[in-house]
Short mmCIF file of C-alpha atoms in Angstrom, two decimals:
data_model
loop_
_atom_site.label_atom_id
_atom_site.label_comp_id
_atom_site.label_asym_id
_atom_site.label_seq_id
_atom_site.Cartn_x
_atom_site.Cartn_y
_atom_site.Cartn_z
CA UNK A 1 -53.28 -120.21 24.50
CA UNK A 2 -55.83 -119.49 27.25
CA UNK A 3 -54.45 -118.26 30.54
CA UNK A 4 -56.42 -120.58 32.81
CA UNK A 5 -55.16 -123.97 31.65
CA UNK A 6 -54.92 -126.08 34.78
CA UNK A 7 -54.50 -129.33 32.89
CA UNK A 8 -55.19 -130.65 29.42
CA UNK A 9 -56.34 -133.95 27.95
CA UNK A 10 -55.13 -134.71 24.42
CA UNK A 11 -57.31 -136.88 22.19
CA UNK A 12 -54.87 -139.35 20.64
CA UNK A 13 -55.76 -141.66 17.77
CA UNK A 14 -52.29 -143.06 17.17
CA UNK A 15 -51.65 -140.82 14.18
CA UNK A 16 -49.03 -138.17 13.56
CA UNK A 17 -51.08 -135.07 14.26
CA UNK A 18 -52.44 -136.05 17.66
CA UNK A 19 -49.04 -137.39 18.76
CA UNK A 20 -47.33 -134.12 17.88
CA UNK A 21 -50.07 -132.18 19.71
CA UNK A 22 -49.43 -134.36 22.77
CA UNK A 23 -45.68 -133.80 22.63
CA UNK A 24 -45.98 -130.03 22.18
CA UNK A 25 -48.35 -129.64 25.13
CA UNK A 26 -46.22 -131.85 27.37
CA UNK A 27 -43.28 -129.58 26.55
CA UNK A 28 -45.30 -126.44 27.20
CA UNK A 29 -47.16 -127.35 30.37
CA UNK A 30 -45.13 -130.25 31.71
CA UNK A 31 -46.09 -133.94 31.46
CA UNK A 32 -47.73 -133.93 34.89
CA UNK A 33 -50.43 -131.53 33.62
CA UNK A 34 -51.15 -133.48 30.43
CA UNK A 35 -53.27 -136.61 29.97
CA UNK A 36 -53.70 -138.66 26.78
CA UNK A 37 -57.20 -139.97 26.00
CA UNK A 38 -57.84 -142.61 23.37
CA UNK A 39 -61.49 -143.04 22.42
CA UNK A 40 -62.87 -146.38 21.30
CA UNK A 41 -65.47 -145.51 18.69
CA UNK A 42 -66.20 -148.39 16.33
CA UNK A 43 -64.49 -151.66 17.20
CA UNK A 44 -62.78 -153.65 19.90
CA UNK A 45 -59.53 -152.25 21.23
CA UNK A 46 -56.54 -153.15 19.04
CA UNK A 47 -54.00 -154.65 21.49
CA UNK A 48 -51.06 -153.71 19.29
CA UNK A 49 -52.24 -150.12 18.84
CA UNK A 50 -52.88 -149.74 22.57
CA UNK A 51 -49.46 -151.16 23.39
CA UNK A 52 -47.81 -148.73 20.98
CA UNK A 53 -49.87 -145.83 22.36
CA UNK A 54 -48.74 -146.70 25.89
CA UNK A 55 -45.16 -146.80 24.64
CA UNK A 56 -45.22 -143.35 23.06
CA UNK A 57 -47.08 -141.91 26.06
CA UNK A 58 -44.31 -143.27 28.29
CA UNK A 59 -41.75 -141.64 25.98
CA UNK A 60 -43.58 -138.32 26.33
CA UNK A 61 -44.03 -138.85 30.07
CA UNK A 62 -47.83 -138.79 30.24
CA UNK A 63 -50.52 -141.23 31.30
CA UNK A 64 -52.98 -142.82 28.87
CA UNK A 65 -56.66 -143.55 29.50
CA UNK A 66 -59.02 -145.38 27.15
CA UNK A 67 -62.65 -144.26 26.94
CA UNK A 68 -65.18 -146.73 25.54
CA UNK A 69 -67.55 -144.55 23.52
CA UNK A 70 -68.73 -147.15 21.00
CA UNK A 71 -72.37 -147.27 22.00
CA UNK A 72 -72.73 -143.48 22.11
CA UNK A 73 -70.73 -143.02 18.89
CA UNK A 74 -73.14 -145.41 17.16
CA UNK A 75 -76.10 -143.39 18.40
CA UNK A 76 -74.70 -139.89 17.86
CA UNK A 77 -72.72 -140.31 14.62
CA UNK A 78 -73.31 -143.56 12.74
CA UNK A 79 -77.08 -143.83 13.00
CA UNK A 80 -77.67 -140.18 11.93
CA UNK A 81 -75.20 -140.72 9.05
CA UNK A 82 -77.26 -143.62 7.68
CA UNK A 83 -80.57 -141.82 8.35
CA UNK A 84 -79.39 -138.76 6.42
CA UNK A 85 -78.56 -140.80 3.34
CA UNK A 86 -81.91 -142.55 3.62
CA UNK A 87 -83.60 -139.13 3.61
CA UNK A 88 -81.74 -137.99 0.49
CA UNK A 89 -79.11 -135.87 2.23
CA UNK A 90 -75.31 -135.98 2.05
CA UNK A 91 -74.10 -135.84 5.67
CA UNK A 92 -70.78 -134.67 7.05
CA UNK A 93 -70.00 -137.16 9.85
CA UNK A 94 -66.63 -135.62 10.73
CA UNK A 95 -68.24 -132.29 11.62
CA UNK A 96 -70.91 -134.08 13.67
CA UNK A 97 -68.24 -136.14 15.42
CA UNK A 98 -66.34 -133.00 16.37
CA UNK A 99 -69.46 -131.46 17.89
CA UNK A 100 -70.87 -134.53 19.59
CA UNK A 101 -67.84 -136.66 20.41
CA UNK A 102 -64.45 -134.98 20.41
CA UNK A 103 -65.68 -131.73 21.94
CA UNK A 104 -68.67 -133.40 23.55
CA UNK A 105 -68.11 -136.84 25.03
CA UNK A 106 -64.32 -136.63 25.23
CA UNK A 107 -64.50 -133.17 26.80
CA UNK A 108 -66.96 -134.55 29.37
CA UNK A 109 -64.55 -137.44 30.01
CA UNK A 110 -61.75 -134.93 30.61
CA UNK A 111 -63.86 -132.87 33.02
CA UNK A 112 -64.89 -136.03 34.87
CA UNK A 113 -61.20 -136.70 35.48
CA UNK A 114 -60.65 -133.17 36.75
CA UNK A 115 -58.96 -131.95 33.56
CA UNK A 116 -59.87 -128.42 32.49
CA UNK A 117 -59.13 -128.47 28.74
CA UNK A 118 -59.02 -130.80 25.75
CA UNK A 119 -56.67 -130.66 22.77
CA UNK A 120 -56.68 -132.30 19.36
CA UNK A 121 -54.43 -132.38 16.30
CA UNK A 122 -56.73 -130.19 14.22
CA UNK A 123 -55.20 -127.58 11.93
CA UNK A 124 -57.20 -124.57 13.09
CA UNK A 125 -56.51 -121.61 15.35
CA UNK A 126 -58.22 -120.32 18.46
CA UNK A 127 -58.04 -116.90 20.07
CA UNK A 128 -59.15 -117.02 23.70
CA UNK A 129 -60.39 -113.55 24.60
CA UNK A 130 -62.25 -112.44 27.76
CA UNK A 131 -65.57 -112.02 25.93
CA UNK A 132 -65.41 -115.21 23.83
CA UNK A 133 -63.22 -117.77 22.11
CA UNK A 134 -62.78 -117.16 18.38
CA UNK A 135 -62.16 -119.92 15.82
CA UNK A 136 -59.92 -119.08 12.85
CA UNK A 137 -58.62 -120.87 9.80
CA UNK A 138 -55.40 -122.79 10.31
CA UNK A 139 -52.16 -121.29 9.03
CA UNK A 140 -51.67 -124.15 6.54
CA UNK A 141 -54.14 -123.39 3.72
CA UNK A 142 -53.90 -126.94 2.37
CA UNK A 143 -54.92 -128.53 5.68
CA UNK A 144 -57.17 -125.93 7.37
CA UNK A 145 -59.90 -127.79 9.29
CA UNK A 146 -61.94 -124.87 10.64
CA UNK A 147 -64.78 -125.90 8.32
CA UNK A 148 -65.15 -129.21 10.18
CA UNK A 149 -65.07 -127.40 13.53
CA UNK A 150 -67.69 -124.77 12.72
CA UNK A 151 -70.48 -126.73 14.44
CA UNK A 152 -68.63 -126.91 17.79
CA UNK A 153 -70.27 -124.56 20.33
CA UNK A 154 -68.25 -121.63 21.61
CA UNK A 155 -68.46 -122.88 25.20
CA UNK A 156 -66.70 -126.08 24.12
CA UNK A 157 -64.08 -124.20 22.10
CA UNK A 158 -63.36 -122.17 25.23
CA UNK A 159 -62.02 -125.42 26.74
CA UNK A 160 -60.08 -126.42 23.62
CA UNK A 161 -56.48 -126.15 22.43
CA UNK A 162 -55.19 -126.64 18.88
CA UNK A 163 -51.38 -126.84 19.15
CA UNK A 164 -50.98 -127.41 15.39
CA UNK A 165 -53.02 -124.38 14.34
CA UNK A 166 -50.00 -122.34 13.27
CA UNK A 167 -48.02 -125.27 11.90
CA UNK A 168 -47.81 -126.86 8.46
CA UNK A 169 -48.79 -130.47 7.87
CA UNK A 170 -45.67 -131.11 5.79
CA UNK A 171 -43.49 -130.45 8.86
CA UNK A 172 -45.27 -132.84 11.21
CA UNK A 173 -43.25 -135.98 10.58
CA UNK A 174 -39.90 -134.20 10.89
CA UNK A 175 -41.07 -132.59 14.15
CA UNK A 176 -41.85 -136.05 15.54
CA UNK A 177 -38.54 -137.48 14.32
CA UNK A 178 -36.69 -134.63 16.01
CA UNK A 179 -38.31 -135.73 19.28
CA UNK A 180 -37.60 -139.42 18.68
CA UNK A 181 -41.30 -140.26 18.41
CA UNK A 182 -42.83 -142.78 16.03
CA UNK A 183 -46.63 -142.70 15.62
CA UNK A 184 -48.34 -146.06 16.23
CA UNK A 185 -50.53 -145.49 13.16
CA UNK A 186 -48.24 -143.68 10.69
CA UNK A 187 -50.65 -143.92 7.75
CA UNK A 188 -53.15 -141.12 7.19
CA UNK A 189 -56.64 -141.82 8.46
CA UNK A 190 -59.32 -142.70 5.92
CA UNK A 191 -62.02 -140.25 4.95
CA UNK A 192 -64.76 -141.60 7.24
CA UNK A 193 -63.26 -143.61 10.09
CA UNK A 194 -66.18 -146.00 10.58
CA UNK A 195 -66.71 -146.85 6.88
CA UNK A 196 -64.39 -149.69 5.76
CA UNK A 197 -62.29 -148.77 2.72
CA UNK A 198 -64.31 -145.52 2.38
CA UNK A 199 -67.04 -147.58 0.67
CA UNK A 200 -69.98 -145.72 2.14
CA UNK A 201 -72.43 -147.19 -0.39
CA UNK A 202 -71.82 -150.77 0.78
CA UNK A 203 -71.87 -149.61 4.41
CA UNK A 204 -75.28 -147.96 4.03
CA UNK A 205 -76.77 -150.77 1.96
CA UNK A 206 -75.73 -153.34 4.57
CA UNK A 207 -77.80 -151.44 7.13
CA UNK A 208 -80.62 -150.28 4.88
CA UNK A 209 -80.96 -152.71 1.94
CA UNK A 210 -84.33 -151.21 1.00
CA UNK A 211 -82.54 -148.09 -0.21
CA UNK A 212 -81.40 -150.06 -3.27
CA UNK A 213 -84.89 -149.77 -4.79
CA UNK A 214 -84.56 -148.69 -8.40
CA UNK A 215 -86.06 -145.52 -9.81
CA UNK A 216 -85.96 -143.29 -12.88
CA UNK A 217 -83.12 -141.05 -14.00
CA UNK A 218 -84.63 -137.96 -15.60
CA UNK A 219 -83.76 -134.62 -17.09
CA UNK A 220 -85.29 -131.58 -15.43
CA UNK A 221 -88.06 -131.56 -18.07
CA UNK A 222 -89.08 -135.12 -17.16
CA UNK A 223 -87.36 -136.91 -20.03
CA UNK A 224 -86.47 -140.39 -18.80
CA UNK A 225 -82.91 -141.51 -19.52
CA UNK A 226 -82.45 -144.64 -17.45
CA UNK A 227 -82.71 -146.30 -14.06
CA UNK A 228 -80.68 -145.82 -10.89
CA UNK A 229 -79.97 -148.36 -8.15
CA UNK A 230 -80.65 -146.16 -5.13
CA UNK A 231 -80.67 -142.41 -4.50
CA UNK A 232 -78.16 -142.76 -1.65
CA UNK A 233 -75.51 -143.36 -4.30
CA UNK A 234 -75.67 -139.78 -5.58
CA UNK A 235 -75.03 -136.24 -4.42
CA UNK A 236 -75.63 -132.86 -6.13
CA UNK A 237 -72.90 -131.94 -8.59
CA UNK A 238 -71.74 -135.54 -9.05
CA UNK A 239 -70.68 -136.51 -12.57
CA UNK A 240 -69.18 -140.00 -12.40
CA UNK A 241 -71.25 -143.11 -11.87
CA UNK A 242 -74.60 -141.87 -13.17
CA UNK A 243 -74.67 -144.72 -15.64
CA UNK A 244 -76.53 -143.27 -18.63
CA UNK A 245 -75.31 -142.15 -22.06
CA UNK A 246 -76.27 -138.74 -23.39
CA UNK A 247 -75.20 -136.17 -25.96
CA UNK A 248 -73.14 -134.33 -23.32
CA UNK A 249 -71.79 -135.07 -19.83
CA UNK A 250 -74.50 -135.24 -17.19
CA UNK A 251 -74.38 -134.14 -13.57
CA UNK A 252 -76.64 -134.80 -10.60
CA UNK A 253 -78.94 -131.82 -10.08
CA UNK A 254 -81.16 -133.18 -7.33
CA UNK A 255 -83.39 -135.94 -6.01
CA UNK A 256 -87.16 -136.27 -6.04
CA UNK A 257 -87.59 -138.39 -2.91
CA UNK A 258 -91.36 -138.77 -3.33
CA UNK A 259 -90.92 -140.44 -6.73
CA UNK A 260 -87.50 -141.97 -6.01
CA UNK A 261 -86.24 -140.10 -9.09
CA UNK A 262 -82.73 -138.84 -9.81
CA UNK A 263 -82.67 -135.51 -11.66
CA UNK A 264 -79.67 -134.89 -13.91
CA UNK A 265 -78.61 -132.25 -16.40
CA UNK A 266 -75.72 -130.49 -18.17
CA UNK A 267 -72.90 -128.67 -16.41
CA UNK A 268 -74.43 -125.21 -16.88
CA UNK A 269 -77.21 -126.19 -14.48
CA UNK A 270 -74.84 -127.21 -11.68
CA UNK A 271 -74.46 -123.79 -10.08
CA UNK A 272 -76.53 -122.09 -7.44
CA UNK A 273 -76.92 -118.66 -5.91
CA UNK A 274 -77.22 -119.88 -2.35
CA UNK A 275 -78.84 -122.04 0.28
CA UNK A 276 -80.70 -122.04 3.57
CA UNK A 277 -78.89 -123.43 6.61
CA UNK A 278 -80.30 -124.88 9.83
CA UNK A 279 -78.88 -126.19 13.13
CA UNK A 280 -76.97 -122.92 13.25
CA UNK A 281 -73.99 -122.60 15.58
CA UNK A 282 -73.31 -118.91 16.15
CA UNK A 283 -69.71 -118.23 17.15
CA UNK A 284 -70.02 -114.45 16.76
CA UNK A 285 -73.29 -112.55 17.36
CA UNK A 286 -74.78 -111.52 13.98
CA UNK A 287 -74.92 -107.85 15.00
CA UNK A 288 -71.11 -107.95 15.17
CA UNK A 289 -70.65 -109.43 11.71
CA UNK A 290 -68.84 -107.31 9.12
CA UNK A 291 -70.62 -106.04 6.03
CA UNK A 292 -68.56 -108.41 3.90
CA UNK A 293 -68.87 -112.11 4.76
CA UNK A 294 -67.45 -115.18 3.05
CA UNK A 295 -69.04 -118.63 2.94
CA UNK A 296 -68.24 -122.15 1.80
CA UNK A 297 -70.55 -125.12 1.43
CA UNK A 298 -67.90 -127.77 0.70
CA UNK A 299 -64.59 -128.48 2.41
CA UNK A 300 -62.49 -128.13 -0.74
CA UNK A 301 -64.10 -124.83 -1.74
CA UNK A 302 -62.52 -121.48 -1.16
CA UNK A 303 -64.79 -119.29 0.93
CA UNK A 304 -66.43 -116.78 -1.42
CA UNK A 305 -68.12 -113.41 -0.86
CA UNK A 306 -71.74 -113.79 0.14
CA UNK A 307 -74.66 -111.99 1.70
CA UNK A 308 -75.52 -113.84 4.88
CA UNK A 309 -78.53 -113.17 7.09
CA UNK A 310 -79.52 -114.89 10.31
CA UNK A 311 -83.23 -114.95 10.97
CA UNK A 312 -85.78 -117.32 12.49
CA UNK A 313 -82.97 -119.63 13.60
CA UNK A 314 -81.54 -120.14 10.11
CA UNK A 315 -78.87 -118.71 7.85
CA UNK A 316 -79.81 -117.46 4.40
CA UNK A 317 -76.68 -117.46 2.22
CA UNK A 318 -76.60 -115.71 -1.13
CA UNK A 319 -73.34 -115.88 -3.06
CA UNK A 320 -72.36 -112.84 -5.07
CA UNK A 321 -71.32 -115.17 -7.90
CA UNK A 322 -72.88 -118.58 -8.63
CA UNK A 323 -71.17 -121.52 -6.97
CA UNK A 324 -71.34 -125.30 -7.27
CA UNK A 325 -74.57 -126.86 -6.08
CA UNK A 326 -74.82 -127.16 -2.30
CA UNK A 327 -75.82 -130.53 -0.91
CA UNK A 328 -78.42 -130.81 1.84
CA UNK A 329 -76.79 -132.35 4.92
CA UNK A 330 -73.38 -130.81 4.28
CA UNK A 331 -71.89 -128.03 6.41
CA UNK A 332 -71.96 -124.36 5.49
CA UNK A 333 -69.38 -122.19 7.26
CA UNK A 334 -69.33 -118.38 7.31
CA UNK A 335 -66.11 -116.40 7.76
CA UNK A 336 -64.94 -112.81 7.95
CA UNK A 337 -62.06 -111.46 5.85
CA UNK A 338 -59.51 -112.47 8.52
CA UNK A 339 -60.56 -116.11 8.47
CA UNK A 340 -62.57 -115.99 11.71
CA UNK A 341 -65.53 -118.38 11.71
CA UNK A 342 -68.71 -116.44 12.34
CA UNK A 343 -71.15 -119.35 12.18
CA UNK A 344 -71.67 -122.86 10.91
CA UNK A 345 -74.71 -124.99 10.23
CA UNK A 346 -76.27 -127.78 8.19
CA UNK A 347 -77.48 -127.04 4.67
CA UNK A 348 -81.23 -127.57 4.36
CA UNK A 349 -81.84 -126.77 0.71
CA UNK A 350 -80.56 -124.87 -2.29
CA UNK A 351 -82.12 -121.49 -3.05
CA UNK A 352 -82.39 -120.28 -6.62
#
């Protein structure tokens, strides 16, 4: 924990993780130095959820404030999400939300109220040192969320606390029960909070119906196999839902946006040596990076050894062994051997 915590605001959604983070910090610093903030992002306030949030905050002994961020969330997260799909990319809205909203707008809201720090229920670790704040993988390897936090600037992380960073997700419910706390929203949150039923295709098509224009499905050599119903429905490496029969299973290899064509091929073509990465967030100066770096381009991947160079504002990542195809719009995160995040950014394109 940093030494200069005057007060802390905890972003509470109503779920288990944020409630436990709130309880732990109230125990550590005292309820009078802790404030709960609930952000309204996508819909009208749920009276029942707010009533339950007020109840648990009273049980913990802290005050609750509600911040209406719907208009800015639409502009900063939802609109770019739709625009990325329209441009043929596969965005990562959770990582953008962390950068722009949770450690952007909510941190500003905390500062406006005279609160020095903000905390969330993320499973990641921070080391607050005099020279900088370092972001590390969480202790729980099955829940580590450092990948989604790799776009958050160091100056924002310096004002952040992750009370669950050294805890295990499986212990969260019992920790709440031991404190007599029941989360208002006990179910796990869905994959993308603003997309109903995780049906991102219907969500995008409702906003951009022109994306449903049909186009050819082709092999890399130009052989036409069928017709697709919109390139936004596909991402590199995808196997299911292509909708054409062939002599062997087919995977998405890429998109030709100019011709509205989906390029597919066999599994042996679904690996890549690397990618270029833009919108780079440096958490450690490149001249301090170790000789051996590790990188991941998907959340569920294990970080793998890679040569990583930062030049001209971009990261060039070359894996030592081929990996699954990276998707433009997704996050690439670079680590050292100890699990410290060196940098994060947005994948621009695959490199052969």
